[in-house]
Short mmCIF file of C-alpha atoms and ligand atoms in Angstrom, two decimals:
data_model
loop_
_atom_site.label_atom_id
_atom_site.label_comp_id
_atom_site.label_asym_id
_atom_site.label_seq_id
_atom_site.Cartn_x
_atom_site.Cartn_y
_atom_site.Cartn_z
CA MET V 1 44.51 35.69 41.07
CA THR V 2 41.63 38.32 41.33
CA ASN V 3 40.83 40.57 37.95
CA ILE V 4 38.76 43.64 38.50
CA ASN V 5 36.90 45.15 35.38
CA MET V 6 36.78 48.93 35.14
CA LYS V 7 34.74 50.55 32.83
CA THR V 8 34.24 54.20 32.08
CA THR V 9 32.77 56.56 29.54
CA ASN V 10 35.51 56.11 27.31
CA ASP V 11 37.87 53.73 29.20
CA GLN V 12 38.11 49.86 29.91
CA TYR V 13 40.59 48.28 31.72
CA GLN V 14 41.65 45.50 34.03
CA ILE V 15 43.21 45.61 37.74
CA GLU V 16 44.97 42.42 37.77
CA ILE V 17 45.64 41.61 41.26
CA GLU V 18 48.24 38.09 41.86
CA ARG V 19 51.34 37.25 43.81
CA GLY V 20 54.21 36.89 41.34
CA ASN V 21 52.64 39.17 38.71
CA LEU V 22 55.76 41.29 38.21
CA GLU V 23 57.70 37.64 36.94
CA LYS V 24 55.27 37.76 33.87
CA VAL V 25 54.56 41.61 33.43
CA GLY V 26 56.01 41.62 29.83
CA THR V 27 53.10 39.03 28.79
CA LEU V 28 50.75 41.15 30.68
CA VAL V 29 51.67 44.32 28.99
CA LYS V 30 51.67 42.51 25.65
CA SER V 31 48.07 41.53 25.90
CA VAL V 32 47.08 45.24 25.89
CA TRP V 33 49.76 46.87 23.92
CA GLN V 34 51.69 46.51 20.31
CA PRO V 35 55.22 46.42 20.34
CA ARG V 36 56.35 50.18 20.89
CA LYS V 37 58.53 52.69 22.66
CA ILE V 38 57.98 52.66 26.50
CA GLU V 39 59.05 55.14 29.08
CA VAL V 40 59.28 53.73 32.43
CA VAL V 41 59.52 55.99 35.21
CA THR V 42 60.37 55.05 38.64
CA ASP V 43 62.07 56.37 41.68
CA ASP V 44 65.29 55.86 43.44
CA ASN V 45 64.01 53.50 46.14
CA VAL V 46 61.81 51.10 43.72
CA GLY V 47 64.40 51.35 40.56
CA PRO V 48 67.26 49.58 42.23
CA ILE V 49 64.87 46.57 43.26
CA TYR V 50 62.28 46.12 40.47
CA LEU V 51 63.24 48.25 37.46
CA SER V 52 65.64 45.51 35.82
CA LEU V 53 63.14 42.80 36.07
CA VAL V 54 60.35 44.66 34.26
CA GLU V 55 62.88 46.22 31.53
CA ASP V 56 64.10 42.59 30.68
CA GLN V 57 60.39 41.45 30.88
CA LEU V 58 59.46 44.16 28.45
CA LYS V 59 62.44 43.62 26.19
CA GLN V 60 61.63 40.10 25.68
CA ASN V 61 58.53 40.69 24.65
CA GLY V 62 59.34 43.21 21.80
CA PHE V 63 59.12 46.82 23.49
CA GLN V 64 61.91 49.28 23.22
CA VAL V 65 62.53 50.52 26.98
CA HIS V 66 63.59 53.66 28.10
CA THR V 67 63.87 54.35 31.77
CA VAL V 68 63.78 57.89 33.86
CA THR V 69 64.42 57.49 37.82
CA VAL V 70 63.03 60.30 40.28
CA PRO V 71 63.92 60.83 43.78
CA HIS V 72 61.70 59.01 46.02
CA GLY V 73 59.25 61.43 48.46
CA GLU V 74 56.18 63.76 47.29
CA GLN V 75 58.68 66.41 46.20
CA SER V 76 59.27 64.50 43.18
CA LYS V 77 55.56 65.58 42.10
CA SER V 78 56.47 68.74 40.62
CA LEU V 79 56.20 70.59 37.12
CA THR V 80 60.21 70.38 37.28
CA ASN V 81 60.15 66.83 37.01
CA LEU V 82 57.44 66.86 34.52
CA ALA V 83 59.02 68.78 32.41
CA GLN V 84 62.28 66.97 32.60
CA ILE V 85 60.78 63.69 31.57
CA GLU V 86 58.66 64.99 28.81
CA THR V 87 61.83 66.82 27.16
CA LYS V 88 63.45 63.42 27.53
CA MET V 89 60.87 61.88 26.06
CA ALA V 90 60.77 64.25 23.15
CA HIS V 91 64.25 63.75 22.75
CA GLU V 92 64.01 60.29 22.56
CA HIS V 93 61.04 60.81 19.78
CA PHE V 94 58.50 59.62 21.60
CA ASN V 95 55.36 59.68 19.71
CA ARG V 96 51.57 59.14 19.83
CA SER V 97 51.76 55.66 19.54
CA ASP V 98 54.35 55.31 22.51
CA ALA V 99 53.46 54.97 26.22
CA VAL V 100 54.39 55.46 29.94
CA ILE V 101 54.51 52.98 32.56
CA ALA V 102 54.40 54.10 36.35
CA LEU V 103 56.46 51.69 38.16
CA GLY V 104 56.38 52.68 42.16
CA GLY V 105 54.35 54.24 44.64
CA GLY V 106 51.61 56.87 44.41
CA VAL V 107 54.07 59.67 43.78
CA VAL V 108 55.65 57.96 40.68
CA GLY V 109 51.93 56.85 39.49
CA ASP V 110 50.56 60.46 39.91
CA LEU V 111 53.48 61.92 38.27
CA ALA V 112 53.72 59.71 35.47
CA GLY V 113 50.36 59.48 35.13
CA PHE V 114 50.01 63.02 34.46
CA VAL V 115 53.44 62.63 31.95
CA ALA V 116 51.15 60.45 29.81
CA ALA V 117 47.99 62.69 30.06
CA THR V 118 50.15 65.52 29.04
CA TYR V 119 52.53 64.44 26.27
CA MET V 120 51.38 65.04 23.09
CA ARG V 121 48.27 65.80 24.40
CA GLY V 122 47.64 62.16 26.11
CA ILE V 123 49.48 58.82 25.43
CA ASP V 124 48.69 55.59 26.43
CA LEU V 125 49.65 54.40 30.24
CA ILE V 126 49.80 51.43 32.38
CA GLN V 127 50.19 51.47 36.34
CA ILE V 128 52.62 48.90 38.16
CA PRO V 129 51.90 50.36 41.63
CA THR V 130 54.74 48.82 44.07
CA SER V 131 53.69 50.53 47.47
CA PHE V 132 50.88 49.51 49.72
CA LEU V 133 49.11 52.95 49.12
CA ALA V 134 49.36 52.67 45.34
CA GLN V 135 47.79 48.83 45.21
CA VAL V 136 44.55 49.91 47.25
CA ASP V 137 44.23 53.51 45.97
CA SER V 138 46.33 55.70 43.86
CA SER V 139 46.85 53.24 40.64
CA VAL V 140 43.09 52.97 39.95
CA GLY V 141 40.68 55.42 38.94
CA GLY V 142 42.65 57.88 36.46
CA LYS V 143 43.66 60.94 38.97
CA THR V 144 47.02 61.96 38.18
CA ALA V 145 48.45 65.14 39.19
CA VAL V 146 51.72 66.99 40.46
CA ASP V 147 51.93 69.72 43.19
CA LEU V 148 52.74 73.30 43.32
CA ALA V 149 55.06 74.18 45.92
CA ASP V 150 53.01 73.55 49.32
CA ILE V 151 49.67 73.06 47.39
CA LYS V 152 48.57 69.51 46.92
CA ASN V 153 47.38 67.77 43.38
CA ILE V 154 46.67 71.54 42.22
CA VAL V 155 47.86 70.70 38.53
CA GLY V 156 46.49 67.51 37.07
CA SER V 157 43.99 65.43 34.65
CA PHE V 158 41.62 62.51 34.73
CA HIS V 159 43.55 59.88 32.73
CA GLN V 160 42.67 56.23 33.15
CA PRO V 161 45.29 53.62 32.50
CA ASN V 162 45.04 50.71 30.35
CA LEU V 163 46.05 48.14 32.95
CA VAL V 164 46.85 47.90 36.28
CA ILE V 165 49.14 45.30 37.35
CA ILE V 166 49.18 44.50 41.25
CA ASP V 167 51.68 42.49 42.70
CA PRO V 168 51.30 41.90 46.37
CA ASP V 169 54.72 40.27 46.77
CA THR V 170 56.26 43.80 46.21
CA LEU V 171 55.12 44.78 49.86
CA ASN V 172 57.98 42.49 51.32
CA THR V 173 60.47 45.33 50.42
CA LEU V 174 58.26 47.95 51.84
CA GLU V 175 59.45 49.91 55.05
CA VAL V 176 56.76 49.48 58.12
CA ARG V 177 55.95 53.22 57.87
CA ASP V 178 54.79 52.96 54.21
CA VAL V 179 52.80 49.68 54.89
CA VAL V 180 51.18 51.64 57.71
CA GLU V 181 50.28 54.69 55.54
CA GLY V 182 48.86 52.73 52.97
CA TYR V 183 46.61 51.24 55.57
CA GLY V 184 45.35 54.92 56.10
CA GLU V 185 43.65 54.97 53.06
CA VAL V 186 42.55 51.04 53.12
CA LEU V 187 40.67 52.35 56.85
CA LYS V 188 39.17 55.10 54.92
CA CYS V 189 37.70 53.03 52.66
CA SER V 190 36.60 50.37 54.92
CA ALA V 191 35.13 53.10 56.90
CA LEU V 192 32.96 54.16 53.77
CA VAL V 193 32.14 50.83 52.85
CA GLY V 194 31.01 49.35 56.40
CA GLY V 195 29.94 45.87 56.55
CA GLN V 196 32.32 42.79 56.23
CA PHE V 197 35.33 44.92 54.86
CA TRP V 198 35.09 46.94 58.40
CA GLN V 199 34.66 43.34 60.27
CA LEU V 200 37.87 42.28 58.92
CA ILE V 201 39.84 45.45 59.81
CA THR V 202 38.40 45.22 63.70
CA GLN V 203 40.73 42.14 63.69
CA LEU V 204 43.75 43.82 62.54
CA ASN V 205 46.30 45.16 65.28
CA SER V 206 49.53 45.20 63.88
CA VAL V 207 51.69 45.34 60.73
CA ALA V 208 52.00 41.69 60.73
CA ASP V 209 47.99 41.23 60.57
CA ILE V 210 48.06 44.07 57.89
CA LEU V 211 50.59 42.00 55.73
CA GLU V 212 49.01 38.71 56.37
CA HIS V 213 45.85 39.98 55.14
CA ALA V 214 47.30 42.24 52.54
CA GLU V 215 45.61 40.60 49.42
CA ASP V 216 42.13 40.72 50.92
CA LEU V 217 42.69 44.35 51.88
CA ILE V 218 43.59 44.99 48.26
CA ARG V 219 40.75 43.27 46.48
CA TYR V 220 38.17 45.02 49.07
CA SER V 221 39.73 48.45 48.63
CA VAL V 222 39.81 48.41 44.76
CA ALA V 223 36.84 46.60 43.91
CA PHE V 224 34.93 49.55 46.07
CA LYS V 225 37.19 52.32 44.21
CA ALA V 226 36.19 50.69 40.96
CA GLN V 227 32.26 50.67 41.43
CA VAL V 228 32.68 54.28 42.65
CA VAL V 229 34.66 55.63 39.62
CA MET V 230 32.52 53.58 37.25
CA GLU V 231 29.58 55.67 38.43
CA ASP V 232 30.92 58.81 38.85
CA GLU V 233 34.74 59.17 37.09
CA LYS V 234 35.10 63.16 37.30
CA GLU V 235 33.63 63.48 40.63
CA ALA V 236 30.34 65.27 40.22
CA GLY V 237 28.87 63.16 42.78
CA ASN V 238 29.72 59.97 45.11
CA ARG V 239 33.54 60.10 44.12
CA GLN V 240 33.75 62.77 46.51
CA LEU V 241 33.47 60.14 49.05
CA LEU V 242 36.63 58.63 48.27
CA ASN V 243 38.02 61.98 49.85
CA LEU V 244 36.92 61.30 53.05
CA GLY V 245 39.68 62.85 55.57
CA HIS V 246 41.25 64.57 52.84
CA THR V 247 40.16 68.12 53.04
CA ILE V 248 41.79 68.49 56.76
CA GLY V 249 44.19 65.68 55.47
CA HIS V 250 45.72 67.14 52.44
CA GLY V 251 45.98 70.65 54.76
CA VAL V 252 48.16 69.38 57.42
CA GLU V 253 49.99 67.25 54.60
CA ALA V 254 51.05 70.47 53.11
CA LEU V 255 51.44 72.24 56.20
CA SER V 256 53.97 69.51 57.67
CA ASN V 257 56.65 70.30 54.94
CA GLY V 258 57.16 66.42 54.12
CA LYS V 259 57.06 65.19 57.51
CA LEU V 260 53.98 63.68 57.13
CA ARG V 261 52.91 60.78 54.89
CA HIS V 262 49.97 60.95 52.56
CA GLY V 263 48.00 58.24 54.55
CA GLU V 264 49.05 59.31 57.99
CA ALA V 265 47.67 62.79 57.06
CA VAL V 266 44.49 61.38 56.06
CA SER V 267 44.29 59.56 59.26
CA ILE V 268 44.33 62.97 60.96
CA GLY V 269 42.02 64.34 58.44
CA LEU V 270 39.61 61.28 59.14
CA VAL V 271 39.43 61.81 62.90
CA LYS V 272 39.22 65.58 62.62
CA MET V 273 36.39 65.69 60.42
CA ASN V 274 34.50 63.46 62.22
CA GLN V 275 35.39 65.04 65.63
CA LEU V 276 33.47 68.01 64.04
CA PHE V 277 30.39 66.48 62.32
CA ALA V 278 29.85 62.74 63.19
CA PRO V 279 26.97 62.20 65.45
CA LYS V 280 28.30 61.96 69.05
CA ASP V 281 26.17 58.89 69.75
CA SER V 282 27.40 56.85 66.77
CA HIS V 283 30.68 56.34 68.65
CA VAL V 284 32.14 56.92 64.96
CA VAL V 285 35.49 58.94 66.52
CA GLU V 286 35.96 56.14 69.02
CA GLN V 287 36.19 53.41 66.75
CA LEU V 288 38.26 55.22 63.98
CA ILE V 289 40.69 56.23 66.86
CA ASP V 290 40.59 52.74 68.10
CA ARG V 291 41.66 51.12 64.70
CA LEU V 292 44.30 53.85 63.20
CA GLY V 293 45.63 53.83 66.90
CA ALA V 294 46.03 49.88 66.84
CA VAL V 295 48.79 50.09 64.14
CA GLY V 296 50.16 53.61 65.08
CA LEU V 297 48.70 55.75 62.62
CA PRO V 298 48.52 59.44 64.02
CA VAL V 299 44.87 60.72 65.16
CA ASP V 300 46.15 64.14 66.29
CA SER V 301 48.54 67.03 65.12
CA THR V 302 49.34 70.65 66.67
CA LEU V 303 49.10 71.33 62.67
CA LEU V 304 45.38 71.18 63.18
CA ASP V 305 45.52 74.67 65.37
CA SER V 306 47.60 76.46 62.70
CA PRO V 307 45.83 79.48 61.09
CA GLU V 308 47.37 78.47 57.75
CA LEU V 309 45.21 75.36 57.65
CA ILE V 310 42.00 76.96 56.65
CA GLU V 311 44.23 78.77 53.58
CA LYS V 312 45.06 75.26 52.33
CA ILE V 313 41.59 74.03 52.91
CA LYS V 314 40.54 76.74 50.52
CA ASN V 315 42.51 74.78 47.70
CA ASP V 316 40.19 71.74 48.13
CA LYS V 317 38.62 70.64 45.02
CA LYS V 318 35.49 70.09 46.57
CA ASN V 319 35.45 74.03 47.26
CA HIS V 320 32.72 75.78 45.02
CA ASN V 321 32.26 79.62 45.70
CA GLY V 322 33.28 79.52 49.37
CA TYR V 323 31.07 76.53 50.25
CA LEU V 324 32.80 73.14 50.96
CA ASN V 325 31.51 69.44 50.03
CA ILE V 326 32.66 68.04 53.40
CA ILE V 327 32.47 64.09 54.01
CA TYR V 328 31.76 62.45 57.24
CA LEU V 329 30.15 59.49 58.63
CA LYS V 330 26.88 58.99 60.41
CA GLN V 331 28.12 55.67 61.58
CA ILE V 332 30.67 53.07 60.04
CA GLY V 333 29.40 52.58 56.41
CA GLU V 334 27.25 55.43 55.92
CA PRO V 335 29.05 58.45 54.71
CA VAL V 336 27.44 61.86 54.11
CA ILE V 337 28.37 64.49 51.58
CA LYS V 338 27.43 67.93 53.54
CA ARG V 339 27.88 71.47 52.04
CA VAL V 340 29.64 73.74 54.72
CA SER V 341 30.66 77.46 54.29
CA ILE V 342 34.41 77.91 54.73
CA ALA V 343 33.33 80.57 56.95
CA ASP V 344 31.41 77.91 59.45
CA LEU V 345 34.22 75.39 58.94
CA GLN V 346 36.66 77.83 60.20
CA ARG V 347 34.51 78.82 63.10
CA LEU V 348 34.45 75.20 63.75
CA LEU V 349 38.13 74.25 63.61
CA ASN V 350 38.57 77.42 65.98
CA GLU V 351 36.28 76.51 68.43
CA LYS V 352 37.53 72.78 69.04
CA SER V 353 41.24 73.70 68.63
N1 NAD I 401 45.60 59.45 42.29
C1 NAD I 401 44.79 58.98 43.35
O1 NAD I 401 44.12 58.50 43.06
C2 NAD I 401 45.83 58.88 44.87
C3 NAD I 401 45.46 58.31 45.94
C4 NAD I 401 46.05 58.13 46.71
C5 NAD I 401 47.15 59.24 46.88
N2 NAD I 401 47.62 59.45 45.94
C6 NAD I 401 48.96 60.22 46.26
O2 NAD I 401 50.04 59.00 46.29
C7 NAD I 401 51.02 59.69 46.89
C8 NAD I 401 51.30 58.98 48.19
O3 NAD I 401 51.76 57.48 47.72
P1 NAD I 401 52.85 56.46 48.62
O4 NAD I 401 52.49 56.47 49.82
O5 NAD I 401 53.02 54.96 47.79
O6 NAD I 401 54.12 57.48 48.37
P2 NAD I 401 55.59 57.34 47.72
O7 NAD I 401 55.21 57.01 46.33
O8 NAD I 401 56.49 58.15 48.10
O9 NAD I 401 55.73 55.78 48.27
C9 NAD I 401 56.38 55.58 49.41
C10 NAD I 401 57.84 55.15 49.99
O10 NAD I 401 57.82 53.68 49.62
C11 NAD I 401 59.06 53.57 48.44
N3 NAD I 401 58.52 52.29 48.00
C12 NAD I 401 57.42 52.06 47.00
N4 NAD I 401 57.00 50.73 46.93
C13 NAD I 401 58.28 50.12 47.46
C14 NAD I 401 58.54 48.98 47.30
N5 NAD I 401 57.78 47.78 46.72
N6 NAD I 401 59.56 48.56 48.00
C15 NAD I 401 60.45 49.54 48.86
N7 NAD I 401 60.10 50.85 48.74
C16 NAD I 401 59.14 51.21 47.96
C17 NAD I 401 59.18 54.90 47.62
O11 NAD I 401 60.13 54.92 47.09
C18 NAD I 401 58.73 55.72 48.78
O12 NAD I 401 59.86 56.17 49.71
C19 NAD I 401 50.73 61.12 47.56
O13 NAD I 401 51.22 62.01 46.69
C20 NAD I 401 49.16 61.09 47.42
O14 NAD I 401 48.89 62.32 47.05
C21 NAD I 401 46.80 59.60 44.67
O1 LIG I 402 40.49 58.59 43.77
C1 LIG I 402 39.75 59.43 44.57
O2 LIG I 402 38.93 59.97 43.80
C2 LIG I 402 40.53 60.11 45.53
O3 LIG I 402 39.86 60.95 46.05
C3 LIG I 402 41.59 59.25 46.27
C4 LIG I 402 42.37 60.12 47.39
O4 LIG I 402 42.69 58.88 48.19
C5 LIG I 402 43.88 60.49 46.54
O5 LIG I 402 44.41 60.98 47.71
C6 LIG I 402 43.42 61.89 45.51
O6 LIG I 402 44.39 61.80 44.74
C7 LIG I 402 42.80 62.92 46.31
O7 LIG I 402 42.48 63.70 45.03
P1 LIG I 402 42.22 64.83 45.05
O8 LIG I 402 41.29 65.54 44.08
O9 LIG I 402 41.63 65.50 46.43
O10 LIG I 402 43.60 66.02 44.98
ZN1 ZN I 403 44.23 59.99 49.33
#
């Protein structure tokens, strides 16, 4: 069992990582919340597998449980769903003492998190991530958001949970493609950290290898993310490093009309941004392509040639007055934040494509 402690300016919470955590989810929730009404938000893949267990556990521990199931997939991170869920909660007379639980992948986590951030100007939240991506990244750190049409995470808020409950056993029911896309974020994280974390990555060459080492990968990723968030919760400085691969990644993800998963898009963005900025003699790009390619993550895309890409990039939250803080690697374990004009980035993208 691993217990990682997160402390930000106004919040403190535990990230509990243990196989079988879902079996005792009621007790874990009770350790931080008094009896109250809870809206459990899930999706139509996760709900049929895990919702009844979580619901029973919560009821046995004195909670009043309401549930809402959204369709799986990125399109559920919408203002429409936000409004529907909050309308339902209002009709159920949820008040400021009540709470939200996100049970699912990053889509459910971001959507339910934003519900909790905005309902009555903010109520309590617990994250129960069930996808690999959500367990290694999205359930931790308090970023919540929905998309507007084809613009990623453009309406959102920082809203920290009171607890994150990670049960790596839930990875057993995940599709292979979803394990691999979650690994895209793990690889991003390990490339930022280097050292032992990267050493482990150099030994993983298949989905079976990833699953065998899933607990270590979750622990390494979450411990690093927690440390970064504790030092820079609102992304004024080094939290921007966690956006490695995302400036171009979010662009191609949005342009793909749902064809690329988030972690796949990050993989493409990770390679491209380093092709543009990493020192050639560092061999960063070759190392990234080798490790991403080993598990079948995409390392290139025709979307990189789209004239629309730069328009998407302008929506990056690291864009300030026409200058973007881009992230690249000097070498594995040595990330750099560099201020680049959008015009220069556009020129470089055009030159290289
Ligand atoms: N807030 C953050 O810090 C942060 C960080 C990274 C990514 N994100 C966001 O997370 C989203 C991607 O998350 P994701 O990759 O988890 O996508 P997702 O939530 O769509 O989950 C991927 C698929 O796996 C299914 N699933 C989840 N858990 C399952 C399980 N245990 N068994 C069977 N099926 C399961 C889902 O239904 C879905 O079909 C993107 O919207 C991205 O922008 C947010
Ligand atoms: O937690 C963070 O900070 C991250 O940047 C983690 C990213 O993996 C994640 O995709 C995040 O949602 C991106 O946020 P955005 O601010 O670029 O929308
Ligand atoms: Zn991401």
